[in-house]
Amino acid sequence: MATGITGIALGMIETRGLVPAIEAADAMT
């Protein structure tokens, strides 16, 4: 995954939780 996507995923972990962040990052790849 690109670093930018990783950064977005880390931001989503803070706001939504771990699982939704993983799902969102996976959908963007």
Coordinates of N, CA and C in Angstrom, one line a residue:
M1 N 0.8 -1.2 0.0 CA 0.0 0.0 0.0 C 0.9 1.3 0.0
A2 N 0.4 2.3 -0.6 CA 1.1 3.6 -0.6 C 1.1 4.2 0.8
T3 N 2.1 5.0 1.0 CA 2.2 5.7 2.3 C 1.0 6.6 2.6
G4 N 0.5 7.2 1.5 CA -0.7 8.1 1.7 C -1.9 7.3 2.2
I5 N -2.1 6.1 1.6 CA -3.2 5.3 2.1 C -3.0 4.9 3.5
T6 N -1.8 4.5 3.9 CA -1.5 4.2 5.3 C -1.8 5.3 6.2
G7 N -1.5 6.5 5.8 CA -1.8 7.7 6.7 C -3.3 7.9 6.8
I8 N -4.0 7.7 5.7 CA -5.5 7.8 5.8 C -6.0 6.8 6.7
A9 N -5.5 5.6 6.6 CA -6.0 4.5 7.4 C -5.8 4.8 8.9
L10 N -4.6 5.3 9.2 CA -4.3 5.6 10.6 C -5.2 6.7 11.1
G11 N -5.5 7.7 10.3 CA -6.5 8.7 10.7 C -7.9 8.1 11.0
M12 N -8.3 7.1 10.2 CA -9.6 6.5 10.3 C -9.6 5.7 11.6
I13 N -8.5 5.1 12.0 CA -8.4 4.3 13.2 C -8.8 5.2 14.4
E14 N -8.3 6.4 14.4 CA -8.6 7.3 15.5 C -10.0 7.7 15.6
T15 N -10.7 7.8 14.4 CA -12.1 8.3 14.4 C -13.1 7.2 14.4
R16 N -12.8 6.1 13.7 CA -13.9 5.1 13.5 C -13.5 3.7 14.2
G17 N -12.3 3.5 14.4 CA -11.9 2.2 15.0 C -11.1 1.4 14.0
L18 N -10.5 0.3 14.5 CA -9.5 -0.4 13.7 C -10.1 -1.1 12.5
V19 N -11.2 -1.9 12.7 CA -11.8 -2.7 11.6 C -12.3 -1.8 10.4
P20 N -13.1 -0.8 10.7 CA -13.5 0.0 9.5 C -12.4 0.7 8.8
A21 N -11.3 1.0 9.5 CA -10.1 1.6 8.8 C -9.5 0.6 7.9
I22 N -9.4 -0.6 8.3 CA -8.8 -1.7 7.5 C -9.6 -1.9 6.3
E23 N -10.9 -1.9 6.5 CA -11.9 -2.2 5.3 C -11.8 -1.0 4.4
A24 N -11.7 0.2 4.9 CA -11.7 1.4 4.0 C -10.3 1.4 3.2
A25 N -9.2 1.1 3.9 CA -8.0 1.1 3.2 C -7.9 0.0 2.2
D26 N -8.5 -1.2 2.5 CA -8.5 -2.3 1.5 C -9.3 -1.9 0.3
A27 N -10.4 -1.2 0.5 CA -11.3 -0.8 -0.6 C -10.6 0.2 -1.5
M28 N -9.6 1.0 -1.0 CA -8.9 2.0 -1.8 C -7.8 1.4 -2.6
T29 N -7.4 0.2 -2.3 CA -6.2 -0.4 -3.0 C -6.6 -1.0 -4.3

